[in-house]
Amino acid sequence: MRFWLALCLSLVLTFWAAGPSWASLADDHFDGNIFPLYAGNGSLVPPRTTLAESLRRQRPALLVFYTDDSRDCKQYSIVVSQLQAFYGRAVSIMPLIADTIDPDHSRYTPQDAGYYYRGQLPQTVLIGSEGQVLLDEVGQVPYEKTDAVLRKVFSLPERNAQDETLVPRAFNEFNSELARPDDKRK
């Protein structure tokens, strides 16, 4: 009888103490890779190329340092996915897990992504086709700020703040897309 009582007590304590694992867009809990979960874009990870290869091809590179257990990174992954939708064919977009970067920066060269990491997340670094840093921001960089820099890189006209040709439209609880105001698709 003691055996069964001890077994039942240990099972109850085990399951009660473990509790459910709840993670969401608004917390710092790990729940898997954030790009397929929150940005709806698992094609971003792992990156398709390296910084060295992108520079060799004289192609701009957007480095995004993140971790999967950061609320700010989870929320920012949606912006990165939107950037990929518009610039993915012209810019090497590289989400990089910060936990894999060696803290000894002396071993990195400007050809290595780790060279640009400053230890804060999320961090976005846009490197031009000639290797010059065009944007280096920590935190959730608004889409419009990165878009403005990329528009200069590709000699595209600036977006007018009054221009309502494209507005954000949500298509699920995490993601939105830019659409014309008269487009009522759901």
Coordinates of N, CA, C and O in Angstrom, one line a residue:
M1 N 0.8 -1.2 0.0 CA 0.0 0.0 0.0 C 0.9 1.3 0.0 O 0.5 2.2 -0.7
R2 N 1.9 1.2 0.7 CA 2.9 2.4 0.8 C 3.5 2.7 -0.6 O 3.6 3.8 -1.0
F3 N 3.8 1.6 -1.3 CA 4.3 1.7 -2.6 C 3.4 2.5 -3.5 O 3.8 3.4 -4.2
W4 N 2.1 2.1 -3.6 CA 1.1 2.7 -4.4 C 0.9 4.2 -4.0 O 0.7 5.1 -4.9
L5 N 0.8 4.4 -2.8 CA 0.7 5.8 -2.3 C 1.8 6.7 -2.7 O 1.7 7.8 -3.1
A6 N 3.0 6.1 -2.5 CA 4.2 6.9 -2.9 C 4.3 7.1 -4.4 O 4.6 8.2 -4.9
L7 N 3.9 6.1 -5.2 CA 3.9 6.2 -6.6 C 2.8 7.3 -7.1 O 3.1 8.2 -7.9
C8 N 1.6 7.3 -6.5 CA 0.6 8.3 -6.8 C 1.1 9.7 -6.4 O 0.9 10.6 -7.2
L9 N 1.6 9.8 -5.3 CA 2.1 11.1 -4.8 C 3.2 11.6 -5.7 O 3.2 12.8 -6.1
S10 N 4.1 10.8 -6.1 CA 5.2 11.2 -7.0 C 4.7 11.6 -8.4 O 5.1 12.6 -8.9
L11 N 3.7 10.9 -8.9 CA 3.1 11.3 -10.2 C 2.4 12.6 -10.1 O 2.5 13.5 -11.0
V12 N 1.6 12.8 -9.0 CA 0.9 14.0 -8.9 C 1.8 15.2 -8.7 O 1.7 16.2 -9.4
L13 N 2.9 15.1 -8.0 CA 3.9 16.1 -7.8 C 4.6 16.4 -9.1 O 4.9 17.6 -9.4
T14 N 4.9 15.4 -9.8 CA 5.6 15.5 -11.1 C 4.8 16.3 -12.1 O 5.3 17.3 -12.7
F15 N 3.6 15.9 -12.3 CA 2.7 16.6 -13.3 C 2.3 18.0 -12.8 O 2.1 18.9 -13.5
W16 N 2.1 18.2 -11.5 CA 1.6 19.4 -10.9 C 2.8 20.4 -11.0 O 2.6 21.6 -11.4
A17 N 4.0 20.0 -10.7 CA 5.2 20.9 -10.7 C 5.6 21.3 -12.2 O 6.0 22.4 -12.4
A18 N 5.4 20.3 -13.1 CA 5.8 20.6 -14.5 C 4.9 21.6 -15.1 O 5.4 22.6 -15.7
G19 N 3.6 21.5 -14.9 CA 2.7 22.5 -15.5 C 2.8 22.6 -17.0 O 3.7 22.1 -17.6
P20 N 1.9 23.2 -17.6 CA 1.9 23.4 -19.1 C 3.0 24.4 -19.5 O 3.3 25.3 -18.7
S21 N 3.5 24.3 -20.7 CA 4.4 25.2 -21.2 C 3.7 26.1 -22.2 O 3.3 25.7 -23.2
W22 N 3.5 27.4 -21.8 CA 2.8 28.3 -22.6 C 3.7 29.4 -23.1 O 4.4 30.0 -22.3
A23 N 3.8 29.5 -24.4 CA 4.7 30.6 -24.9 C 3.8 31.3 -25.9 O 2.9 30.8 -26.5
S24 N 4.1 32.6 -26.1 CA 3.3 33.4 -27.1 C 4.2 34.5 -27.6 O 5.3 34.7 -27.2
L25 N 3.6 35.3 -28.5 CA 4.3 36.4 -29.1 C 4.7 37.5 -28.1 O 5.6 38.2 -28.3
A26 N 4.0 37.5 -27.0 CA 4.2 38.6 -26.0 C 5.0 38.2 -24.7 O 4.9 38.8 -23.7
D27 N 5.8 37.1 -24.8 CA 6.6 36.7 -23.7 C 8.0 36.2 -24.1 O 8.3 36.2 -25.3
D28 N 8.8 36.0 -23.1 CA 10.2 35.6 -23.4 C 10.4 34.1 -23.2 O 11.5 33.6 -22.9
H29 N 9.4 33.3 -23.5 CA 9.5 31.8 -23.4 C 9.9 31.2 -24.8 O 9.4 31.7 -25.8
F30 N 10.6 30.2 -24.8 CA 11.0 29.5 -26.0 C 9.8 28.6 -26.4 O 9.3 27.8 -25.6
D31 N 9.5 28.7 -27.7 CA 8.5 27.8 -28.2 C 8.8 27.3 -29.6 O 7.9 26.8 -30.3
G32 N 10.0 27.4 -30.0 CA 10.4 26.9 -31.3 C 11.0 28.1 -32.2 O 11.1 29.2 -31.7
N33 N 11.3 27.8 -33.4 CA 11.8 28.8 -34.3 C 10.8 29.9 -34.6 O 9.7 29.6 -35.0
I34 N 11.1 31.1 -34.3 CA 10.1 32.2 -34.4 C 9.7 32.6 -35.8 O 8.6 33.1 -36.0
F35 N 10.5 32.3 -36.8 CA 10.1 32.7 -38.2 C 9.0 31.9 -38.7 O 8.0 32.5 -39.3
P36 N 9.0 30.6 -38.7 CA 7.8 29.9 -39.1 C 6.6 30.1 -38.2 O 5.4 30.1 -38.6
L37 N 6.8 30.2 -36.9 CA 5.7 30.4 -35.9 C 5.0 31.7 -35.9 O 3.8 31.8 -35.9
Y38 N 5.8 32.8 -35.9 CA 5.2 34.1 -35.8 C 5.2 34.9 -37.1 O 4.4 35.8 -37.3
A39 N 6.2 34.7 -37.9 CA 6.3 35.5 -39.1 C 5.7 34.8 -40.3 O 5.6 35.4 -41.4
G40 N 5.4 33.5 -40.1 CA 4.8 32.8 -41.2 C 5.7 32.5 -42.4 O 5.4 32.3 -43.5
N41 N 7.0 32.5 -42.1 CA 8.0 32.5 -43.1 C 9.2 31.6 -42.7 O 10.3 32.1 -42.3
G42 N 9.1 30.3 -42.7 CA 10.2 29.4 -42.4 C 11.3 29.4 -43.4 O 12.4 28.8 -43.1
S43 N 11.1 30.0 -44.6 CA 12.1 30.0 -45.6 C 13.3 30.9 -45.3 O 14.3 30.8 -45.9
L44 N 13.2 31.7 -44.3 CA 14.3 32.6 -43.9 C 15.4 31.9 -43.1 O 16.5 32.4 -43.1
V45 N 15.0 30.8 -42.4 CA 16.0 30.1 -41.6 C 16.1 28.7 -42.1 O 15.2 28.0 -42.4
P46 N 17.3 28.2 -42.1 CA 18.6 28.9 -42.0 C 18.8 29.8 -43.2 O 18.2 29.6 -44.3
P47 N 19.7 30.8 -43.1 CA 19.9 31.7 -44.2 C 20.4 30.9 -45.4 O 21.2 30.0 -45.3
R48 N 20.1 31.4 -46.6 CA 20.5 30.7 -47.8 C 21.9 30.9 -48.2 O 22.5 30.2 -49.1
T49 N 22.5 32.0 -47.7 CA 23.9 32.3 -48.0 C 24.6 32.9 -46.8 O 24.1 33.1 -45.8
T50 N 25.9 33.1 -47.0 CA 26.7 33.7 -46.0 C 27.0 35.2 -46.3 O 26.8 35.6 -47.5
L51 N 27.4 35.9 -45.4 CA 27.8 37.3 -45.6 C 29.0 37.4 -46.6 O 28.9 38.2 -47.5
A52 N 29.9 36.5 -46.5 CA 31.1 36.5 -47.4 C 30.6 36.3 -48.8 O 31.1 37.0 -49.8
E53 N 29.7 35.4 -49.0 CA 29.2 35.1 -50.4 C 28.4 36.2 -50.9 O 28.5 36.6 -52.1
S54 N 27.6 36.9 -50.1 CA 26.8 38.0 -50.5 C 27.7 39.2 -50.9 O 27.5 39.8 -51.9
L55 N 28.8 39.4 -50.2 CA 29.7 40.5 -50.5 C 30.5 40.1 -51.8 O 30.8 41.0 -52.6
R56 N 30.8 38.9 -51.9 CA 31.5 38.4 -53.1 C 30.7 38.7 -54.4 O 31.2 39.1 -55.4
R57 N 29.4 38.5 -54.2 CA 28.4 38.7 -55.4 C 28.0 40.2 -55.5 O 27.2 40.5 -56.3
Q58 N 28.5 41.1 -54.6 CA 28.2 42.5 -54.5 C 26.7 42.7 -54.4 O 26.1 43.4 -55.1
R59 N 26.2 42.0 -53.4 CA 24.7 42.0 -53.1 C 24.6 42.5 -51.7 O 25.2 42.1 -50.8
P60 N 23.7 43.5 -51.5 CA 23.4 44.0 -50.1 C 23.0 42.8 -49.2 O 22.3 41.9 -49.7
A61 N 23.3 42.9 -47.9 CA 23.0 41.9 -47.0 C 22.3 42.5 -45.8 O 22.7 43.6 -45.2
L62 N 21.2 41.9 -45.3 CA 20.5 42.4 -44.1 C 20.7 41.3 -43.1 O 20.2 40.2 -43.2
L63 N 21.5 41.6 -42.1 CA 21.7 40.7 -40.9 C 20.8 41.1 -39.8 O 20.6 42.2 -39.4
V64 N 20.1 40.0 -39.3 CA 19.2 40.2 -38.2 C 19.6 39.2 -37.1 O 19.4 38.0 -37.3
F65 N 20.1 39.8 -36.0 CA 20.6 38.9 -34.9 C 19.4 38.8 -34.0 O 18.7 39.8 -33.6
Y66 N 19.1 37.5 -33.6 CA 17.9 37.3 -32.8 C 18.1 36.0 -31.9 O 19.1 35.3 -32.1
T67 N 17.2 35.8 -31.0 CA 17.0 34.6 -30.2 C 15.6 34.2 -30.3 O 14.7 35.0 -30.4
D68 N 15.3 32.9 -30.2 CA 14.0 32.4 -30.2 C 13.2 32.6 -28.9 O 12.0 32.4 -28.9
D69 N 13.8 33.0 -27.9 CA 13.1 33.2 -26.6 C 13.0 34.7 -26.2 O 13.1 35.0 -25.0
S70 N 12.9 35.5 -27.1 CA 12.8 37.0 -26.8 C 11.6 37.5 -27.4 O 11.3 37.4 -28.6
R71 N 10.8 38.2 -26.6 CA 9.5 38.8 -27.0 C 9.8 39.8 -28.2 O 9.1 39.8 -29.2
D72 N 10.8 40.7 -28.0 CA 11.1 41.7 -29.0 C 11.5 41.0 -30.3 O 11.1 41.5 -31.4
C73 N 12.3 39.9 -30.3 CA 12.7 39.2 -31.5 C 11.5 38.6 -32.1 O 11.4 38.6 -33.4
K74 N 10.6 38.0 -31.3 CA 9.4 37.3 -31.9 C 8.6 38.4 -32.7 O 8.1 38.1 -33.8
Q75 N 8.4 39.5 -32.0 CA 7.5 40.6 -32.7 C 8.2 41.1 -33.9 O 7.6 41.4 -34.9
Y76 N 9.5 41.3 -33.9 CA 10.3 41.8 -35.0 C 10.4 40.9 -36.2 O 10.6 41.3 -37.3
S77 N 10.3 39.6 -35.9 CA 10.3 38.6 -37.0 C 9.3 38.9 -38.1 O 9.5 38.6 -39.2
I78 N 8.2 39.4 -37.7 CA 7.1 39.8 -38.6 C 7.6 40.9 -39.6 O 7.3 40.8 -40.8
V79 N 8.3 41.8 -39.1 CA 8.8 42.9 -39.9 C 9.9 42.3 -40.9 O 9.9 42.7 -42.1
V80 N 10.7 41.5 -40.4 CA 11.8 40.8 -41.2 C 11.1 40.1 -42.4 O 11.5 40.1 -43.5
S81 N 10.0 39.4 -42.1 CA 9.3 38.6 -43.1 C 8.7 39.6 -44.2 O 8.7 39.3 -45.4
Q82 N 8.2 40.8 -43.7 CA 7.7 41.7 -44.7 C 8.8 42.3 -45.6 O 8.6 42.5 -46.8
L83 N 10.0 42.5 -45.0 CA 11.1 43.0 -45.8 C 11.5 41.9 -46.8 O 11.8 42.3 -48.0
Q84 N 11.4 40.7 -46.4 CA 11.8 39.6 -47.3 C 10.8 39.5 -48.5 O 11.1 39.3 -49.6
A85 N 9.5 39.8 -48.2 CA 8.5 39.8 -49.3 C 8.8 40.8 -50.4 O 8.6 40.5 -51.5
F86 N 9.3 42.0 -50.0 CA 9.6 43.0 -51.0 C 11.0 43.0 -51.5 O 11.2 43.3 -52.7
Y87 N 12.0 42.6 -50.7 CA 13.4 42.7 -51.1 C 14.1 41.4 -51.2 O 15.3 41.4 -51.4
G88 N 13.4 40.3 -51.0 CA 14.1 39.0 -50.9 C 14.9 38.6 -52.1 O 15.8 37.8 -52.0
R89 N 14.5 39.1 -53.3 CA 15.2 38.7 -54.5 C 16.4 39.6 -54.7 O 17.3 39.2 -55.5
A90 N 16.5 40.7 -54.1 CA 17.6 41.7 -54.3 C 18.6 41.8 -53.2 O 19.7 42.3 -53.3
V91 N 18.1 41.4 -52.0 CA 19.0 41.5 -50.8 C 19.1 40.1 -50.1 O 18.1 39.4 -50.0
S92 N 20.3 39.8 -49.6 CA 20.5 38.6 -48.9 C 20.0 38.9 -47.4 O 20.7 39.6 -46.7
I93 N 18.9 38.3 -47.1 CA 18.4 38.5 -45.7 C 18.8 37.3 -44.9 O 18.5 36.1 -45.2
M94 N 19.5 37.6 -43.8 CA 20.1 36.6 -43.0 C 19.7 36.7 -41.5 O 20.4 37.4 -40.8
P95 N 18.7 36.0 -41.0 CA 18.4 36.0 -39.6 C 19.5 35.0 -39.0 O 19.7 33.9 -39.4
L96 N 20.1 35.5 -37.9 CA 21.2 34.8 -37.3 C 21.0 34.6 -35.8 O 20.8 35.7 -35.1
I97 N 21.0 33.4 -35.3 CA 20.8 33.2 -33.9 C 22.0 33.7 -33.1 O 23.1 33.2 -33.4
A98 N 21.8 34.6 -32.3 CA 22.9 35.3 -31.5 C 23.6 34.3 -30.6 O 24.8 34.5 -30.3
D99 N 23.0 33.3 -30.2 CA 23.6 32.3 -29.2 C 24.8 31.6 -29.9 O 25.6 31.0 -29.2
T100 N 24.8 31.6 -31.2 CA 25.9 30.8 -31.9 C 27.1 31.7 -32.2 O 28.1 31.2 -32.7
I101 N 27.0 33.0 -31.9 CA 28.2 33.9 -32.2 C 29.2 33.8 -31.0 O 28.8 34.0 -29.9
D102 N 30.4 33.6 -31.4 CA 31.5 33.6 -30.4 C 31.7 34.9 -29.8 O 31.8 35.9 -30.5
P103 N 31.7 35.0 -28.4 CA 31.9 36.3 -27.8 C 33.2 36.9 -28.0 O 33.4 38.1 -27.9
D104 N 34.2 36.1 -28.5 CA 35.5 36.6 -28.8 C 35.5 37.2 -30.2 O 35.7 36.5 -31.2
H105 N 35.2 38.5 -30.3 CA 35.0 39.1 -31.6 C 36.4 39.2 -32.4 O 36.3 39.5 -33.6
S106 N 37.5 39.0 -31.8 CA 38.8 39.2 -32.4 C 39.0 38.2 -33.5 O 39.8 38.4 -34.4
R107 N 38.2 37.1 -33.5 CA 38.4 36.1 -34.5 C 37.6 36.4 -35.8 O 37.7 35.7 -36.8
Y108 N 36.8 37.4 -35.8 CA 35.9 37.7 -36.9 C 36.5 38.8 -37.8 O 37.2 39.7 -37.3
T109 N 36.2 38.7 -39.0 CA 36.6 39.8 -40.0 C 35.4 40.4 -40.5 O 34.3 39.9 -40.3
P110 N 35.5 41.5 -41.3 CA 34.3 42.2 -41.8 C 33.5 41.3 -42.8 O 32.4 41.6 -43.2
Q111 N 34.1 40.1 -43.2 CA 33.4 39.2 -44.0 C 32.5 38.2 -43.2 O 31.8 37.5 -43.8
D112 N 32.6 38.3 -41.9 CA 31.9 37.4 -41.0 C 30.7 38.2 -40.4 O 30.9 39.3 -39.9
A113 N 29.6 37.6 -40.3 CA 28.4 38.2 -39.7 C 28.7 38.6 -38.2 O 28.3 39.6 -37.7
G114 N 29.4 37.7 -37.5 CA 29.7 37.9 -36.1 C 30.4 39.2 -35.8 O 30.4 39.7 -34.7
Y115 N 31.1 39.7 -36.8 CA 31.9 40.9 -36.7 C 31.0 42.1 -36.3 O 31.4 43.0 -35.6
Y116 N 29.8 42.1 -36.7 CA 28.8 43.2 -36.6 C 27.9 43.1 -35.4 O 27.2 44.1 -35.0
Y117 N 28.0 42.0 -34.7 CA 27.1 41.8 -33.5 C 27.6 42.6 -32.3 O 28.7 42.5 -31.9
R118 N 26.6 43.3 -31.7 CA 27.0 44.2 -30.5 C 26.5 43.6 -29.2 O 26.6 44.3 -28.2
G119 N 25.8 42.5 -29.2 CA 25.4 41.9 -27.9 C 24.0 42.3 -27.5 O 23.6 41.9 -26.3
Q120 N 23.2 43.0 -28.3 CA 21.9 43.4 -27.9 C 20.9 42.9 -29.0 O 21.3 42.8 -30.2
L121 N 19.7 42.6 -28.6 CA 18.7 41.9 -29.5 C 17.4 42.6 -29.5 O 17.0 43.2 -28.5
P122 N 16.7 42.6 -30.6 CA 17.2 42.2 -31.9 C 18.1 43.3 -32.4 O 18.0 44.5 -32.1
Q123 N 19.0 42.9 -33.3 CA 19.9 43.9 -33.9 C 19.8 43.7 -35.4 O 19.9 42.6 -35.9
T124 N 19.7 44.8 -36.1 CA 19.6 44.8 -37.6 C 20.7 45.6 -38.2 O 21.0 46.7 -37.8
V125 N 21.5 44.9 -39.1 CA 22.6 45.5 -39.8 C 22.4 45.4 -41.3 O 22.3 44.2 -41.8
L126 N 22.4 46.5 -42.0 CA 22.3 46.4 -43.5 C 23.6 46.8 -44.0 O 24.2 47.9 -43.7
I127 N 24.2 45.9 -44.8 CA 25.5 46.1 -45.4 C 25.4 46.2 -46.9 O 24.7 45.4 -47.5
G128 N 25.9 47.3 -47.4 CA 25.8 47.6 -48.8 C 26.6 46.6 -49.7 O 27.4 45.8 -49.1
S129 N 26.5 46.7 -50.9 CA 27.1 45.7 -51.9 C 28.6 45.9 -51.9 O 29.4 45.0 -52.2
E130 N 29.1 47.0 -51.4 CA 30.6 47.3 -51.3 C 31.1 47.0 -49.9 O 32.3 47.2 -49.6
G131 N 30.3 46.5 -49.0 CA 30.7 46.2 -47.6 C 30.5 47.3 -46.6 O 30.9 47.1 -45.5
Q132 N 29.9 48.4 -47.0 CA 29.7 49.5 -46.1 C 28.5 49.3 -45.2 O 27.5 48.8 -45.7
V133 N 28.5 49.7 -44.0 CA 27.4 49.6 -43.1 C 26.4 50.7 -43.4 O 26.8 51.9 -43.2
L134 N 25.2 50.4 -43.8 CA 24.2 51.4 -44.1 C 23.2 51.7 -43.0 O 22.6 52.7 -42.9
L135 N 23.0 50.6 -42.2 CA 22.1 50.7 -41.1 C 22.6 49.8 -40.0 O 22.9 48.6 -40.3
D136 N 22.6 50.2 -38.8 CA 23.0 49.4 -37.6 C 22.1 49.8 -36.4 O 22.4 50.8 -35.8
E137 N 21.0 49.1 -36.2 CA 20.1 49.5 -35.2 C 19.8 48.3 -34.2 O 19.8 47.2 -34.7
V138 N 19.6 48.7 -33.0 CA 19.2 47.7 -32.0 C 17.8 47.9 -31.6 O 17.3 49.1 -31.5
G139 N 17.0 46.8 -31.5 CA 15.6 46.9 -31.1 C 14.7 46.7 -32.4 O 15.2 46.3 -33.4
Q140 N 13.5 46.9 -32.2 CA 12.5 46.6 -33.3 C 12.5 47.8 -34.3 O 11.9 48.8 -34.0
V141 N 13.3 47.7 -35.3 CA 13.4 48.8 -36.3 C 12.1 48.8 -37.1 O 11.7 47.8 -37.7
P142 N 11.4 49.9 -37.2 CA 10.2 50.0 -38.0 C 10.5 49.6 -39.5 O 11.6 50.0 -40.1
Y143 N 9.6 49.0 -40.1 CA 9.7 48.6 -41.5 C 10.0 49.8 -42.4 O 10.9 49.7 -43.2
E144 N 9.4 50.9 -42.1 CA 9.6 52.1 -42.9 C 11.0 52.6 -42.9 O 11.6 53.1 -43.9
K145 N 11.7 52.4 -41.8 CA 13.1 52.9 -41.7 C 14.0 52.1 -42.5 O 14.9 52.6 -43.3
T146 N 13.9 50.8 -42.4 CA 14.7 49.9 -43.3 C 14.4 50.0 -44.7 O 15.2 50.1 -45.6
D147 N 13.1 50.1 -45.0 CA 12.6 50.3 -46.4 C 13.2 51.6 -47.0 O 13.6 51.6 -48.1
A148 N 13.3 52.7 -46.2 CA 13.8 54.0 -46.7 C 15.3 53.8 -47.1 O 15.7 54.3 -48.2
V149 N 16.1 53.1 -46.3 CA 17.5 52.9 -46.6 C 17.6 52.0 -47.9 O 18.4 52.3 -48.8
L150 N 16.8 50.9 -48.0 CA 16.8 50.0 -49.1 C 16.4 50.8 -50.4 O 16.9 50.5 -51.5
R151 N 15.4 51.7 -50.3 CA 15.0 52.4 -51.4 C 16.2 53.3 -52.0 O 16.3 53.5 -53.2
K152 N 17.0 53.8 -51.1 CA 18.2 54.6 -51.5 C 19.2 53.7 -52.2 O 19.8 54.0 -53.2
V153 N 19.4 52.5 -51.6 CA 20.3 51.5 -52.2 C 19.9 51.2 -53.7 O 20.8 51.1 -54.5
F154 N 18.6 51.0 -53.9 CA 18.2 50.6 -55.2 C 17.6 51.7 -56.1 O 17.0 51.5 -57.1
S155 N 17.9 53.0 -55.6 CA 17.5 54.2 -56.3 C 16.0 54.2 -56.6 O 15.5 54.5 -57.7
L156 N 15.2 53.8 -55.7 CA 13.7 53.8 -55.8 C 13.2 55.1 -55.2 O 13.8 55.7 -54.3
P157 N 12.0 55.5 -55.7 CA 11.5 56.8 -55.1 C 11.1 56.6 -53.6 O 10.7 55.5 -53.2
E158 N 11.2 57.7 -52.9 CA 10.9 57.6 -51.5 C 9.4 57.4 -51.4 O 8.6 57.9 -52.2
R159 N 9.0 56.7 -50.3 CA 7.5 56.6 -50.0 C 7.1 58.0 -49.4 O 7.7 58.5 -48.5
N160 N 6.0 58.4 -49.9 CA 5.4 59.6 -49.4 C 4.5 59.3 -48.2 O 3.7 58.4 -48.2
A161 N 4.7 60.0 -47.1 CA 3.8 59.7 -45.9 C 2.4 59.9 -46.2 O 1.5 59.3 -45.5
Q162 N 2.0 60.8 -47.1 CA 0.6 61.0 -47.5 C 0.1 59.9 -48.5 O -1.1 59.8 -48.6
D163 N 1.0 59.2 -49.1 CA 0.6 58.2 -50.1 C -0.1 57.0 -49.4 O 0.5 56.4 -48.5
E164 N -1.3 56.7 -49.8 CA -2.0 55.6 -49.2 C -2.2 54.5 -50.2 O -3.2 53.7 -50.1
T165 N -1.2 54.3 -51.1 CA -1.4 53.3 -52.1 C -1.2 51.9 -51.4 O -1.8 50.9 -51.9
L166 N -0.4 51.8 -50.4 CA -0.3 50.6 -49.6 C -0.5 50.8 -48.2 O 0.1 51.7 -47.6
V167 N -1.3 50.0 -47.5 CA -1.5 50.1 -46.1 C -1.5 48.7 -45.5 O -1.7 47.7 -46.2
P168 N -1.1 48.6 -44.2 CA -1.0 47.3 -43.6 C -2.4 46.7 -43.5 O -3.4 47.3 -43.1
R169 N -2.6 45.4 -43.8 CA -3.8 44.7 -43.7 C -3.5 43.3 -43.0 O -2.7 42.5 -43.5
A170 N -4.1 43.0 -41.9 CA -3.8 41.8 -41.1 C -4.5 40.6 -41.9 O -5.6 40.7 -42.3
F171 N -3.8 39.5 -42.0 CA -4.4 38.3 -42.5 C -4.4 37.1 -41.6 O -4.9 36.1 -41.9
N172 N -3.8 37.3 -40.4 CA -4.0 36.4 -39.3 C -3.5 37.1 -38.0 O -3.2 38.3 -38.1
E173 N -3.6 36.5 -36.9 CA -3.3 37.2 -35.7 C -1.9 37.7 -35.5 O -1.7 38.6 -34.7
F174 N -1.0 37.3 -36.3 CA 0.4 37.7 -36.2 C 0.9 38.5 -37.3 O 1.7 39.4 -37.2
N175 N 0.4 38.2 -38.5 CA 1.0 38.8 -39.7 C 0.1 39.7 -40.4 O -1.1 39.7 -40.3
S176 N 0.7 40.6 -41.2 CA 0.0 41.5 -42.0 C 0.7 41.7 -43.3 O 1.9 41.2 -43.4
E177 N 0.1 42.2 -44.3 CA 0.7 42.5 -45.6 C 0.3 43.9 -46.0 O -0.6 44.5 -45.5
L178 N 1.1 44.5 -46.9 CA 0.8 45.8 -47.4 C -0.1 45.6 -48.6 O 0.2 44.8 -49.6
A179 N -1.2 46.3 -48.6 CA -2.2 46.1 -49.7 C -2.8 47.5 -50.0 O -2.7 48.4 -49.2
R180 N -3.5 47.6 -51.1 CA -4.2 48.8 -51.5 C -5.4 48.9 -50.6 O -6.1 47.9 -50.2
P181 N -5.8 50.1 -50.2 CA -7.0 50.3 -49.3 C -8.3 49.7 -49.9 O -9.1 49.3 -49.1
D182 N -8.5 49.7 -51.2 CA -9.7 49.2 -51.8 C -9.7 47.7 -51.9 O -10.7 47.1 -52.3
D183 N -8.6 47.0 -51.6 CA -8.5 45.6 -51.7 C -9.2 45.0 -50.4 O -8.6 45.0 -49.4
K184 N -10.3 44.4 -50.6 CA -11.1 43.9 -49.4 C -10.9 42.4 -49.2 O -11.6 41.8 -48.5
R185 N -9.9 41.8 -49.8 CA -9.7 40.3 -49.7 C -9.5 40.0 -48.2 O -8.8 40.7 -47.5
K186 N -10.0 38.8 -47.8 CA -9.8 38.4 -46.4 C -8.9 37.2 -46.4 O -8.9 36.3 -47.2

